[in-house]
């Protein structure tokens, strides 16, 4: 299978290979993936440069630095069996866009919660870690959308928790989630619903390492996990003793840039090119996320409500 590897060290890549990358972060989602469970289909190397999209790049742009976080399980960013090559849905999309634009990528790993604050300083040109588009984030970040994912819940199979439609259902429980994510923000903002109802507040347990989220649930230190819809579905399918509760809030997901970026038009055109040439569908089918398809890429759409 021909592909250019994305390694854990910072690395210059030509836009000519298939690696894969991940949402470690609509936010962080997972358990360590077994090597035989990680899809390895090459869905990127056939992508060719599109001159119309490439012309939208700022003059002189030949390479960009992208920050990714390792989420630990597909479809988020994880490792192949060699322990150094990164793979996942986000990296596939990132490499495919780079090929459309004819640019080189410098890949740097960072913790999920550190990526967005670092964009304004210019440390990275963009972030690709399943970042959900929220109105709060749009105040300081520009987004170019490429999938639709969102927030959901999962728990142990022996739990009597029903579908969660109201955060009041979490009152008195321990809720595990990723640090710096939209899940943490949603939970913290909603804590008042318990006190408003005269109930004991739920406790938000945040973890930087996604494997720790699942250990917490499996060992009974947490009662429920809030994470990405796609990540939760994968975890439930590959771990014994878990069940997916429900989708809670759908969100568009996008490449993240500093506010006022000149890169957005080119990235939007590149994603739309992938949609039209069939690459987009092949990436989603590889990662089992066809339910996250969008019809077209948008720049800074308003947060999805409801």
PDB file of N, CA, C and O in Angstrom, residues 56-84:
ATOM      1  N   UNK A  56      -6.050  29.860  -4.951  1.00  0.00           N
ATOM      2  CA  UNK A  56      -6.668  30.624  -3.868  1.00  0.00           C
ATOM      3  C   UNK A  56      -5.754  30.767  -2.660  1.00  0.00           C
ATOM      4  O   UNK A  56      -6.057  31.530  -1.732  1.00  0.00           O
ATOM      5  N   UNK A  57      -4.655  30.032  -2.639  1.00  0.00           N
ATOM      6  CA  UNK A  57      -3.706  30.144  -1.533  1.00  0.00           C
ATOM      7  C   UNK A  57      -3.017  31.513  -1.569  1.00  0.00           C
ATOM      8  O   UNK A  57      -2.829  32.098  -2.642  1.00  0.00           O
ATOM      9  N   UNK A  58      -2.631  32.039  -0.410  1.00  0.00           N
ATOM     10  CA  UNK A  58      -1.840  33.265  -0.400  1.00  0.00           C
ATOM     11  C   UNK A  58      -0.576  33.080  -1.237  1.00  0.00           C
ATOM     12  O   UNK A  58       0.023  31.997  -1.253  1.00  0.00           O
ATOM     13  N   UNK A  59      -0.167  34.113  -1.915  1.00  0.00           N
ATOM     14  CA  UNK A  59       1.003  34.048  -2.793  1.00  0.00           C
ATOM     15  C   UNK A  59       2.228  33.525  -2.043  1.00  0.00           C
ATOM     16  O   UNK A  59       2.525  33.966  -0.926  1.00  0.00           O
ATOM     17  N   UNK A  60       2.898  32.569  -2.645  1.00  0.00           N
ATOM     18  CA  UNK A  60       4.133  32.044  -2.063  1.00  0.00           C
ATOM     19  C   UNK A  60       3.949  30.898  -1.100  1.00  0.00           C
ATOM     20  O   UNK A  60       4.936  30.390  -0.543  1.00  0.00           O
ATOM     21  N   UNK A  61       2.728  30.457  -0.879  1.00  0.00           N
ATOM     22  CA  UNK A  61       2.490  29.366   0.062  1.00  0.00           C
ATOM     23  C   UNK A  61       2.877  28.037  -0.563  1.00  0.00           C
ATOM     24  O   UNK A  61       2.286  27.607  -1.558  1.00  0.00           O
ATOM     25  N   UNK A  62       3.883  27.392  -0.014  1.00  0.00           N
ATOM     26  CA  UNK A  62       4.309  26.072  -0.496  1.00  0.00           C
ATOM     27  C   UNK A  62       4.202  24.995   0.566  1.00  0.00           C
ATOM     28  O   UNK A  62       4.242  23.801   0.254  1.00  0.00           O
ATOM     29  N   UNK A  63       4.091  25.394   1.816  1.00  0.00           N
ATOM     30  CA  UNK A  63       3.988  24.430   2.896  1.00  0.00           C
ATOM     31  C   UNK A  63       3.340  25.056   4.118  1.00  0.00           C
ATOM     32  O   UNK A  63       3.383  26.272   4.297  1.00  0.00           O
ATOM     33  N   UNK A  64       2.722  24.222   4.936  1.00  0.00           N
ATOM     34  CA  UNK A  64       2.034  24.683   6.141  1.00  0.00           C
ATOM     35  C   UNK A  64       2.317  23.739   7.300  1.00  0.00           C
ATOM     36  O   UNK A  64       2.560  22.535   7.099  1.00  0.00           O
ATOM     37  N   UNK A  65       2.241  24.258   8.514  1.00  0.00           N
ATOM     38  CA  UNK A  65       2.382  23.450   9.724  1.00  0.00           C
ATOM     39  C   UNK A  65       1.008  23.186  10.311  1.00  0.00           C
ATOM     40  O   UNK A  65       0.249  24.119  10.559  1.00  0.00           O
ATOM     41  N   UNK A  66       0.692  21.927  10.513  1.00  0.00           N
ATOM     42  CA  UNK A  66      -0.594  21.537  11.075  1.00  0.00           C
ATOM     43  C   UNK A  66      -0.375  20.849  12.409  1.00  0.00           C
ATOM     44  O   UNK A  66       0.536  20.039  12.566  1.00  0.00           O
ATOM     45  N   UNK A  67      -1.209  21.169  13.381  1.00  0.00           N
ATOM     46  CA  UNK A  67      -1.156  20.532  14.691  1.00  0.00           C
ATOM     47  C   UNK A  67      -2.257  19.489  14.792  1.00  0.00           C
ATOM     48  O   UNK A  67      -3.401  19.732  14.405  1.00  0.00           O
ATOM     49  N   UNK A  68      -1.905  18.315  15.300  1.00  0.00           N
ATOM     50  CA  UNK A  68      -2.878  17.246  15.522  1.00  0.00           C
ATOM     51  C   UNK A  68      -2.701  16.711  16.934  1.00  0.00           C
ATOM     52  O   UNK A  68      -1.620  16.791  17.516  1.00  0.00           O
ATOM     53  N   UNK A  69      -3.777  16.187  17.487  1.00  0.00           N
ATOM     54  CA  UNK A  69      -3.680  15.505  18.771  1.00  0.00           C
ATOM     55  C   UNK A  69      -4.023  14.043  18.562  1.00  0.00           C
ATOM     56  O   UNK A  69      -4.838  13.703  17.705  1.00  0.00           O
ATOM     57  N   UNK A  70      -3.386  13.180  19.328  1.00  0.00           N
ATOM     58  CA  UNK A  70      -3.604  11.746  19.192  1.00  0.00           C
ATOM     59  C   UNK A  70      -4.717  11.331  20.139  1.00  0.00           C
ATOM     60  O   UNK A  70      -4.565  11.387  21.356  1.00  0.00           O
ATOM     61  N   UNK A  71      -5.857  10.929  19.562  1.00  0.00           N
ATOM     62  CA  UNK A  71      -7.015  10.576  20.382  1.00  0.00           C
ATOM     63  C   UNK A  71      -7.006   9.169  20.901  1.00  0.00           C
ATOM     64  O   UNK A  71      -7.671   8.849  21.872  1.00  0.00           O
ATOM     65  N   UNK A  72      -6.289   8.272  20.249  1.00  0.00           N
ATOM     66  CA  UNK A  72      -6.145   6.923  20.796  1.00  0.00           C
ATOM     67  C   UNK A  72      -6.935   5.849  20.098  1.00  0.00           C
ATOM     68  O   UNK A  72      -6.633   4.678  20.231  1.00  0.00           O
ATOM     69  N   UNK A  73      -7.972   6.197  19.366  1.00  0.00           N
ATOM     70  CA  UNK A  73      -8.765   5.169  18.692  1.00  0.00           C
ATOM     71  C   UNK A  73      -9.363   5.721  17.416  1.00  0.00           C
ATOM     72  O   UNK A  73      -9.695   6.903  17.340  1.00  0.00           O
ATOM     73  N   UNK A  74      -9.492   4.889  16.387  1.00  0.00           N
ATOM     74  CA  UNK A  74     -10.195   5.341  15.189  1.00  0.00           C
ATOM     75  C   UNK A  74     -11.641   5.719  15.530  1.00  0.00           C
ATOM     76  O   UNK A  74     -12.204   5.162  16.471  1.00  0.00           O
ATOM     77  N   UNK A  75     -12.253   6.637  14.800  1.00  0.00           N
ATOM     78  CA  UNK A  75     -11.711   7.331  13.640  1.00  0.00           C
ATOM     79  C   UNK A  75     -10.788   8.482  13.983  1.00  0.00           C
ATOM     80  O   UNK A  75     -10.332   9.176  13.092  1.00  0.00           O
ATOM     81  N   UNK A  76     -10.532   8.703  15.275  1.00  0.00           N
ATOM     82  CA  UNK A  76      -9.593   9.739  15.681  1.00  0.00           C
ATOM     83  C   UNK A  76      -8.165   9.338  15.381  1.00  0.00           C
ATOM     84  O   UNK A  76      -7.864   8.218  14.970  1.00  0.00           O
ATOM     85  N   UNK A  77      -7.256  10.247  15.591  1.00  0.00           N
ATOM     86  CA  UNK A  77      -5.852  10.003  15.284  1.00  0.00           C
ATOM     87  C   UNK A  77      -5.257   8.981  16.238  1.00  0.00           C
ATOM     88  O   UNK A  77      -5.353   9.106  17.451  1.00  0.00           O
ATOM     89  N   UNK A  78      -4.632   7.974  15.664  1.00  0.00           N
ATOM     90  CA  UNK A  78      -4.000   6.916  16.447  1.00  0.00           C
ATOM     91  C   UNK A  78      -2.752   6.471  15.698  1.00  0.00           C
ATOM     92  O   UNK A  78      -2.337   7.098  14.722  1.00  0.00           O
ATOM     93  N   UNK A  79      -2.134   5.382  16.156  1.00  0.00           N
ATOM     94  CA  UNK A  79      -0.918   4.882  15.526  1.00  0.00           C
ATOM     95  C   UNK A  79      -1.178   3.589  14.763  1.00  0.00           C
ATOM     96  O   UNK A  79      -2.006   2.766  15.169  1.00  0.00           O
ATOM     97  N   UNK A  80      -0.417   3.405  13.692  1.00  0.00           N
ATOM     98  CA  UNK A  80      -0.384   2.112  13.039  1.00  0.00           C
ATOM     99  C   UNK A  80       0.502   1.165  13.861  1.00  0.00           C
ATOM    100  O   UNK A  80       1.057   1.551  14.888  1.00  0.00           O
ATOM    101  N   UNK A  81       0.646  -0.061  13.395  1.00  0.00           N
ATOM    102  CA  UNK A  81       1.346  -1.085  14.171  1.00  0.00           C
ATOM    103  C   UNK A  81       2.809  -0.741  14.445  1.00  0.00           C
ATOM    104  O   UNK A  81       3.391  -1.257  15.401  1.00  0.00           O
ATOM    105  N   UNK A  82       3.411   0.157  13.627  1.00  0.00           N
ATOM    106  CA  UNK A  82       4.819   0.491  13.854  1.00  0.00           C
ATOM    107  C   UNK A  82       5.020   1.404  15.053  1.00  0.00           C
ATOM    108  O   UNK A  82       6.140   1.656  15.483  1.00  0.00           O
ATOM    109  N   UNK A  83       3.919   1.923  15.596  1.00  0.00           N
ATOM    110  CA  UNK A  83       4.008   2.750  16.792  1.00  0.00           C
ATOM    111  C   UNK A  83       4.436   4.177  16.556  1.00  0.00           C
ATOM    112  O   UNK A  83       4.532   4.965  17.508  1.00  0.00           O
ATOM    113  N   UNK A  84       4.719   4.546  15.319  1.00  0.00           N
ATOM    114  CA  UNK A  84       5.146   5.913  15.029  1.00  0.00           C
ATOM    115  C   UNK A  84       4.300   6.582  13.942  1.00  0.00           C
ATOM    116  O   UNK A  84       4.212   7.808  13.915  1.00  0.00           O
TER     117      UNK A  84
END
